[in-house]
Protein backbone atom coordinates (compact mmCIF):
# COMPACT_ATOMS: atom_id res chain seq x y z
CA UNK A 1 0.00 0.00 0.00
CA UNK A 2 1.37 3.41 -0.98
CA UNK A 3 0.08 6.50 0.79
CA UNK A 4 0.53 10.22 0.19
CA UNK A 5 -0.15 11.39 3.71
CA UNK A 6 -1.53 14.69 4.93
CA UNK A 7 -1.36 16.07 8.46
CA UNK A 8 -2.16 13.69 11.28
CA UNK A 9 -5.49 14.13 13.02
CA UNK A 10 -5.54 16.12 16.23
CA UNK A 11 -6.41 13.74 19.05
CA UNK A 12 -7.26 16.14 21.90
CA UNK A 13 -10.55 14.30 22.38
CA UNK A 14 -11.45 10.69 21.60
CA UNK A 15 -13.14 10.35 18.19
CA UNK A 16 -16.86 9.68 17.98
CA UNK A 17 -18.31 7.14 15.57
CA UNK A 18 -21.19 7.47 13.11
CA UNK A 19 -22.98 4.52 11.50
CA UNK A 20 -23.34 4.61 7.72
CA UNK A 21 -26.02 2.95 5.60
CA UNK A 22 -24.20 3.56 2.31
CA UNK A 23 -20.62 2.49 3.03
CA UNK A 24 -21.56 -1.23 2.88
CA UNK A 25 -22.91 -0.61 -0.64
CA UNK A 26 -19.70 1.09 -1.66
CA UNK A 27 -17.55 -1.62 -0.07
CA UNK A 28 -19.43 -4.62 -1.44
CA UNK A 29 -16.95 -7.50 -1.18
CA UNK A 30 -17.86 -9.24 -4.44
CA UNK A 31 -17.62 -6.03 -6.43
CA UNK A 32 -14.27 -5.05 -4.92
CA UNK A 33 -12.90 -8.55 -5.50
CA UNK A 34 -13.81 -8.26 -9.18
CA UNK A 35 -11.80 -5.03 -9.46
CA UNK A 36 -8.59 -6.56 -8.12
CA UNK A 37 -5.93 -4.14 -6.79
CA UNK A 38 -7.62 -0.86 -5.93
CA UNK A 39 -6.68 2.79 -6.26
CA UNK A 40 -8.24 4.67 -3.34
CA UNK A 41 -8.46 8.45 -2.86
CA UNK A 42 -9.17 9.72 0.65
CA UNK A 43 -9.93 13.45 0.95
CA UNK A 44 -9.19 13.22 4.64
CA UNK A 45 -6.47 13.59 7.21
CA UNK A 46 -4.21 10.66 7.92
CA UNK A 47 -5.20 8.76 11.04
CA UNK A 48 -4.30 5.33 12.35
CA UNK A 49 -7.87 3.98 12.17
CA UNK A 50 -8.25 4.72 8.47
CA UNK A 51 -4.81 3.41 7.61
CA UNK A 52 -5.51 0.19 9.49
CA UNK A 53 -8.85 -0.16 7.70
CA UNK A 54 -7.39 0.39 4.22
CA UNK A 55 -4.53 -1.96 4.96
CA UNK A 56 -6.92 -4.90 4.54
CA UNK A 57 -7.10 -4.16 0.80
CA UNK A 58 -4.54 -4.66 -1.91
CA UNK A 59 -4.45 -1.01 -2.88
CA UNK A 60 -2.63 2.19 -3.69
CA UNK A 61 -3.86 4.83 -1.24
CA UNK A 62 -3.67 8.58 -1.66
CA UNK A 63 -4.57 10.57 1.48
CA UNK A 64 -5.17 14.17 0.49
CA UNK A 65 -5.82 16.59 3.36
CA UNK A 66 -7.14 19.52 1.35
CA UNK A 67 -9.89 20.95 3.58
CA UNK A 68 -8.06 24.06 4.78
CA UNK A 69 -6.68 24.97 1.34
CA UNK A 70 -10.04 24.42 -0.39
CA UNK A 71 -11.88 26.56 2.17
CA UNK A 72 -9.32 29.33 1.80
CA UNK A 73 -9.53 29.12 -1.99
CA UNK A 74 -13.36 29.16 -1.94
CA UNK A 75 -13.38 32.23 0.31
CA UNK A 76 -11.11 33.94 -2.20
CA UNK A 77 -13.36 32.84 -5.05
CA UNK A 78 -16.38 34.37 -3.34
CA UNK A 79 -14.52 37.68 -3.22
CA UNK A 80 -13.96 37.42 -7.01
CA UNK A 81 -17.59 36.86 -7.96
CA UNK A 82 -18.03 40.33 -9.44
CA UNK A 83 -15.86 39.02 -12.29
CA UNK A 84 -15.91 35.22 -11.77
CA UNK A 85 -13.16 33.11 -13.32
CA UNK A 86 -13.94 30.65 -16.10
CA UNK A 87 -14.39 26.96 -15.47
CA UNK A 88 -11.04 26.34 -17.16
CA UNK A 89 -9.29 28.83 -14.87
CA UNK A 90 -10.87 27.29 -11.76
CA UNK A 91 -9.83 23.81 -12.88
CA UNK A 92 -6.27 25.06 -13.30
CA UNK A 93 -6.29 26.54 -9.81
CA UNK A 94 -7.88 23.45 -8.27
CA UNK A 95 -5.43 21.15 -10.02
CA UNK A 96 -2.64 23.06 -8.30
CA UNK A 97 -4.27 22.61 -4.90
CA UNK A 98 -4.95 18.91 -5.54
CA UNK A 99 -1.79 18.01 -7.42
CA UNK A 100 -1.06 15.11 -5.03
CA UNK A 101 -3.76 13.05 -6.75
CA UNK A 102 -1.04 12.04 -9.18
CA UNK A 103 -1.81 10.29 -12.46
CA UNK A 104 -4.05 7.47 -11.23
CA UNK A 105 -7.64 6.46 -11.91
CA UNK A 106 -9.35 5.89 -8.58
CA UNK A 107 -11.85 3.10 -7.91
CA UNK A 108 -12.99 4.39 -4.51
CA UNK A 109 -13.16 8.04 -3.45
CA UNK A 110 -13.89 9.09 0.13
CA UNK A 111 -15.04 12.70 -0.13
CA UNK A 112 -16.12 13.21 3.49
CA UNK A 113 -17.30 16.87 3.57
CA UNK A 114 -15.21 18.05 0.61
CA UNK A 115 -18.19 19.28 -1.44
CA UNK A 116 -19.00 21.72 1.36
CA UNK A 117 -15.49 23.14 1.16
CA UNK A 118 -16.25 24.29 -2.39
CA UNK A 119 -18.12 27.40 -3.47
CA UNK A 120 -21.16 26.50 -5.59
CA UNK A 121 -19.62 28.28 -8.59
CA UNK A 122 -16.68 25.85 -8.41
CA UNK A 123 -18.61 22.56 -8.33
CA UNK A 124 -18.60 22.08 -12.11
CA UNK A 125 -14.88 22.79 -12.29
CA UNK A 126 -14.19 20.32 -9.49
CA UNK A 127 -16.34 17.67 -11.19
CA UNK A 128 -14.54 18.19 -14.48
CA UNK A 129 -11.20 17.75 -12.75
CA UNK A 130 -12.47 14.70 -10.85
CA UNK A 131 -13.57 12.94 -14.04
CA UNK A 132 -9.93 12.81 -15.10
CA UNK A 133 -9.07 10.79 -11.99
CA UNK A 134 -11.86 8.23 -11.58
CA UNK A 135 -12.19 4.81 -13.13
CA UNK A 136 -15.16 3.74 -15.23
CA UNK A 137 -16.54 1.78 -12.24
CA UNK A 138 -15.69 4.32 -9.54
CA UNK A 139 -17.83 4.81 -6.45
CA UNK A 140 -17.56 7.76 -4.10
CA UNK A 141 -18.96 8.37 -0.64
CA UNK A 142 -19.44 11.61 1.26
CA UNK A 143 -21.71 14.13 2.89
CA UNK A 144 -23.17 17.50 2.03
CA UNK A 145 -24.95 20.15 4.07
CA UNK A 146 -28.39 19.67 2.54
CA UNK A 147 -30.34 21.93 4.88
CA UNK A 148 -28.99 25.47 5.05
CA UNK A 149 -29.80 25.74 8.74
CA UNK A 150 -27.55 22.80 9.61
CA UNK A 151 -24.64 23.50 11.92
CA UNK A 152 -21.48 24.31 9.99
CA UNK A 153 -18.51 22.36 11.27
CA UNK A 154 -15.16 21.53 9.72
CA UNK A 155 -14.96 17.79 10.41
CA UNK A 156 -11.96 15.55 10.02
CA UNK A 157 -13.15 12.00 9.57
CA UNK A 158 -11.86 8.53 8.86
CA UNK A 159 -12.84 4.89 8.64
CA UNK A 160 -13.60 2.85 11.75
CA UNK A 161 -15.24 -0.19 10.12
CA UNK A 162 -17.18 -1.39 7.09
CA UNK A 163 -20.14 0.74 8.16
CA UNK A 164 -18.57 3.02 10.76
CA UNK A 165 -17.04 6.47 10.37
CA UNK A 166 -14.90 8.13 13.03
CA UNK A 167 -15.19 11.88 13.55
CA UNK A 168 -11.71 12.79 14.71
CA UNK A 169 -12.24 16.52 15.23
CA UNK A 170 -14.84 19.17 14.44
CA UNK A 171 -14.59 22.94 14.69
CA UNK A 172 -16.87 25.81 13.54
CA UNK A 173 -16.14 26.97 9.98
CA UNK A 174 -17.73 28.80 7.07
CA UNK A 175 -18.89 26.07 4.71
CA UNK A 176 -20.91 26.03 1.47
CA UNK A 177 -24.23 24.12 1.66
CA UNK A 178 -25.48 22.41 -1.53
CA UNK A 179 -28.53 20.35 -2.30
CA UNK A 180 -28.55 17.14 -4.28
CA UNK A 181 -29.94 18.67 -7.48
CA UNK A 182 -27.29 21.39 -7.57
CA UNK A 183 -24.53 18.82 -7.15
CA UNK A 184 -25.97 16.43 -9.74
CA UNK A 185 -26.31 19.26 -12.25
CA UNK A 186 -22.70 20.23 -11.61
CA UNK A 187 -21.37 16.67 -11.95
CA UNK A 188 -22.19 16.63 -15.65
CA UNK A 189 -21.61 13.51 -17.78
CA UNK A 190 -20.49 10.18 -16.33
CA UNK A 191 -20.95 11.00 -12.63
CA UNK A 192 -24.11 11.14 -10.51
CA UNK A 193 -25.39 10.74 -6.98
CA UNK A 194 -27.04 7.33 -6.99
CA UNK A 195 -28.23 7.09 -3.38
CA UNK A 196 -28.81 9.67 -0.68
CA UNK A 197 -29.79 9.37 2.98
CA UNK A 198 -30.95 12.51 4.80
CA UNK A 199 -29.52 12.52 8.31
CA UNK A 200 -30.98 14.09 11.41
CA UNK A 201 -28.32 16.82 11.57
CA UNK A 202 -29.33 18.22 8.16
CA UNK A 203 -26.60 16.50 6.17
CA UNK A 204 -27.16 14.22 3.20
CA UNK A 205 -25.01 11.11 3.09
CA UNK A 206 -24.48 10.21 -0.56
CA UNK A 207 -23.12 7.50 -2.80
CA UNK A 208 -21.68 8.77 -6.09
CA UNK A 209 -21.26 6.44 -9.06
CA UNK A 210 -19.68 6.62 -12.47
CA UNK A 211 -21.75 5.83 -15.55
CA UNK A 212 -18.73 5.87 -17.86
CA UNK A 213 -18.51 2.07 -17.90
CA UNK A 214 -22.16 1.74 -18.93
CA UNK A 215 -21.67 4.22 -21.76
CA UNK A 216 -18.63 2.30 -23.01
CA UNK A 217 -20.67 -0.92 -23.11
CA UNK A 218 -23.49 0.85 -24.93
CA UNK A 219 -21.10 2.01 -27.60
Coordinates of C-alpha atoms in Angstrom, one line a residue:
X1 CA 0.0 0.0 0.0
X2 CA 1.4 3.4 -1.0
X3 CA 0.1 6.5 0.8
X4 CA 0.5 10.2 0.2
X5 CA -0.1 11.4 3.7
X6 CA -1.5 14.7 4.9
X7 CA -1.4 16.1 8.5
X8 CA -2.2 13.7 11.3
X9 CA -5.5 14.1 13.0
X10 CA -5.5 16.1 16.2
X11 CA -6.4 13.7 19.0
X12 CA -7.3 16.1 21.9
X13 CA -10.6 14.3 22.4
X14 CA -11.4 10.7 21.6
X15 CA -13.1 10.4 18.2
X16 CA -16.9 9.7 18.0
X17 CA -18.3 7.1 15.6
X18 CA -21.2 7.5 13.1
X19 CA -23.0 4.5 11.5
X20 CA -23.3 4.6 7.7
X21 CA -26.0 2.9 5.6
X22 CA -24.2 3.6 2.3
X23 CA -20.6 2.5 3.0
X24 CA -21.6 -1.2 2.9
X25 CA -22.9 -0.6 -0.6
X26 CA -19.7 1.1 -1.7
X27 CA -17.5 -1.6 -0.1
X28 CA -19.4 -4.6 -1.4
X29 CA -17.0 -7.5 -1.2
X30 CA -17.9 -9.2 -4.4
X31 CA -17.6 -6.0 -6.4
X32 CA -14.3 -5.1 -4.9
X33 CA -12.9 -8.5 -5.5
X34 CA -13.8 -8.3 -9.2
X35 CA -11.8 -5.0 -9.5
X36 CA -8.6 -6.6 -8.1
X37 CA -5.9 -4.1 -6.8
X38 CA -7.6 -0.9 -5.9
X39 CA -6.7 2.8 -6.3
X40 CA -8.2 4.7 -3.3
X41 CA -8.5 8.4 -2.9
X42 CA -9.2 9.7 0.7
X43 CA -9.9 13.4 0.9
X44 CA -9.2 13.2 4.6
X45 CA -6.5 13.6 7.2
X46 CA -4.2 10.7 7.9
X47 CA -5.2 8.8 11.0
X48 CA -4.3 5.3 12.4
X49 CA -7.9 4.0 12.2
X50 CA -8.3 4.7 8.5
X51 CA -4.8 3.4 7.6
X52 CA -5.5 0.2 9.5
X53 CA -8.8 -0.2 7.7
X54 CA -7.4 0.4 4.2
X55 CA -4.5 -2.0 5.0
X56 CA -6.9 -4.9 4.5
X57 CA -7.1 -4.2 0.8
X58 CA -4.5 -4.7 -1.9
X59 CA -4.5 -1.0 -2.9
X60 CA -2.6 2.2 -3.7
X61 CA -3.9 4.8 -1.2
X62 CA -3.7 8.6 -1.7
X63 CA -4.6 10.6 1.5
X64 CA -5.2 14.2 0.5
X65 CA -5.8 16.6 3.4
X66 CA -7.1 19.5 1.3
X67 CA -9.9 21.0 3.6
X68 CA -8.1 24.1 4.8
X69 CA -6.7 25.0 1.3
X70 CA -10.0 24.4 -0.4
X71 CA -11.9 26.6 2.2
X72 CA -9.3 29.3 1.8
X73 CA -9.5 29.1 -2.0
X74 CA -13.4 29.2 -1.9
X75 CA -13.4 32.2 0.3
X76 CA -11.1 33.9 -2.2
X77 CA -13.4 32.8 -5.1
X78 CA -16.4 34.4 -3.3
X79 CA -14.5 37.7 -3.2
X80 CA -14.0 37.4 -7.0
X81 CA -17.6 36.9 -8.0
X82 CA -18.0 40.3 -9.4
X83 CA -15.9 39.0 -12.3
X84 CA -15.9 35.2 -11.8
X85 CA -13.2 33.1 -13.3
X86 CA -13.9 30.7 -16.1
X87 CA -14.4 27.0 -15.5
X88 CA -11.0 26.3 -17.2
X89 CA -9.3 28.8 -14.9
X90 CA -10.9 27.3 -11.8
X91 CA -9.8 23.8 -12.9
X92 CA -6.3 25.1 -13.3
X93 CA -6.3 26.5 -9.8
X94 CA -7.9 23.4 -8.3
X95 CA -5.4 21.1 -10.0
X96 CA -2.6 23.1 -8.3
X97 CA -4.3 22.6 -4.9
X98 CA -5.0 18.9 -5.5
X99 CA -1.8 18.0 -7.4
X100 CA -1.1 15.1 -5.0
X101 CA -3.8 13.1 -6.7
X102 CA -1.0 12.0 -9.2
X103 CA -1.8 10.3 -12.5
X104 CA -4.0 7.5 -11.2
X105 CA -7.6 6.5 -11.9
X106 CA -9.4 5.9 -8.6
X107 CA -11.9 3.1 -7.9
X108 CA -13.0 4.4 -4.5
X109 CA -13.2 8.0 -3.5
X110 CA -13.9 9.1 0.1
X111 CA -15.0 12.7 -0.1
X112 CA -16.1 13.2 3.5
X113 CA -17.3 16.9 3.6
X114 CA -15.2 18.1 0.6
X115 CA -18.2 19.3 -1.4
X116 CA -19.0 21.7 1.4
X117 CA -15.5 23.1 1.2
X118 CA -16.2 24.3 -2.4
X119 CA -18.1 27.4 -3.5
X120 CA -21.2 26.5 -5.6
X121 CA -19.6 28.3 -8.6
X122 CA -16.7 25.8 -8.4
X123 CA -18.6 22.6 -8.3
X124 CA -18.6 22.1 -12.1
X125 CA -14.9 22.8 -12.3
X126 CA -14.2 20.3 -9.5
X127 CA -16.3 17.7 -11.2
X128 CA -14.5 18.2 -14.5
X129 CA -11.2 17.7 -12.7
X130 CA -12.5 14.7 -10.8
X131 CA -13.6 12.9 -14.0
X132 CA -9.9 12.8 -15.1
X133 CA -9.1 10.8 -12.0
X134 CA -11.9 8.2 -11.6
X135 CA -12.2 4.8 -13.1
X136 CA -15.2 3.7 -15.2
X137 CA -16.5 1.8 -12.2
X138 CA -15.7 4.3 -9.5
X139 CA -17.8 4.8 -6.5
X140 CA -17.6 7.8 -4.1
X141 CA -19.0 8.4 -0.6
X142 CA -19.4 11.6 1.3
X143 CA -21.7 14.1 2.9
X144 CA -23.2 17.5 2.0
X145 CA -24.9 20.1 4.1
X146 CA -28.4 19.7 2.5
X147 CA -30.3 21.9 4.9
X148 CA -29.0 25.5 5.0
X149 CA -29.8 25.7 8.7
X150 CA -27.6 22.8 9.6
X151 CA -24.6 23.5 11.9
X152 CA -21.5 24.3 10.0
X153 CA -18.5 22.4 11.3
X154 CA -15.2 21.5 9.7
X155 CA -15.0 17.8 10.4
X156 CA -12.0 15.6 10.0
X157 CA -13.2 12.0 9.6
X158 CA -11.9 8.5 8.9
X159 CA -12.8 4.9 8.6
X160 CA -13.6 2.9 11.8
X161 CA -15.2 -0.2 10.1
X162 CA -17.2 -1.4 7.1
X163 CA -20.1 0.7 8.2
X164 CA -18.6 3.0 10.8
X165 CA -17.0 6.5 10.4
X166 CA -14.9 8.1 13.0
X167 CA -15.2 11.9 13.6
X168 CA -11.7 12.8 14.7
X169 CA -12.2 16.5 15.2
X170 CA -14.8 19.2 14.4
X171 CA -14.6 22.9 14.7
X172 CA -16.9 25.8 13.5
X173 CA -16.1 27.0 10.0
X174 CA -17.7 28.8 7.1
X175 CA -18.9 26.1 4.7
X176 CA -20.9 26.0 1.5
X177 CA -24.2 24.1 1.7
X178 CA -25.5 22.4 -1.5
X179 CA -28.5 20.4 -2.3
X180 CA -28.6 17.1 -4.3
X181 CA -29.9 18.7 -7.5
X182 CA -27.3 21.4 -7.6
X183 CA -24.5 18.8 -7.2
X184 CA -26.0 16.4 -9.7
X185 CA -26.3 19.3 -12.3
X186 CA -22.7 20.2 -11.6
X187 CA -21.4 16.7 -12.0
X188 CA -22.2 16.6 -15.7
X189 CA -21.6 13.5 -17.8
X190 CA -20.5 10.2 -16.3
X191 CA -20.9 11.0 -12.6
X192 CA -24.1 11.1 -10.5
X193 CA -25.4 10.7 -7.0
X194 CA -27.0 7.3 -7.0
X195 CA -28.2 7.1 -3.4
X196 CA -28.8 9.7 -0.7
X197 CA -29.8 9.4 3.0
X198 CA -30.9 12.5 4.8
X199 CA -29.5 12.5 8.3
X200 CA -31.0 14.1 11.4
X201 CA -28.3 16.8 11.6
X202 CA -29.3 18.2 8.2
X203 CA -26.6 16.5 6.2
X204 CA -27.2 14.2 3.2
X205 CA -25.0 11.1 3.1
X206 CA -24.5 10.2 -0.6
X207 CA -23.1 7.5 -2.8
X208 CA -21.7 8.8 -6.1
X209 CA -21.3 6.4 -9.1
X210 CA -19.7 6.6 -12.5
X211 CA -21.8 5.8 -15.6
X212 CA -18.7 5.9 -17.9
X213 CA -18.5 2.1 -17.9
X214 CA -22.2 1.7 -18.9
X215 CA -21.7 4.2 -21.8
X216 CA -18.6 2.3 -23.0
X217 CA -20.7 -0.9 -23.1
X218 CA -23.5 0.8 -24.9
X219 CA -21.1 2.0 -27.6

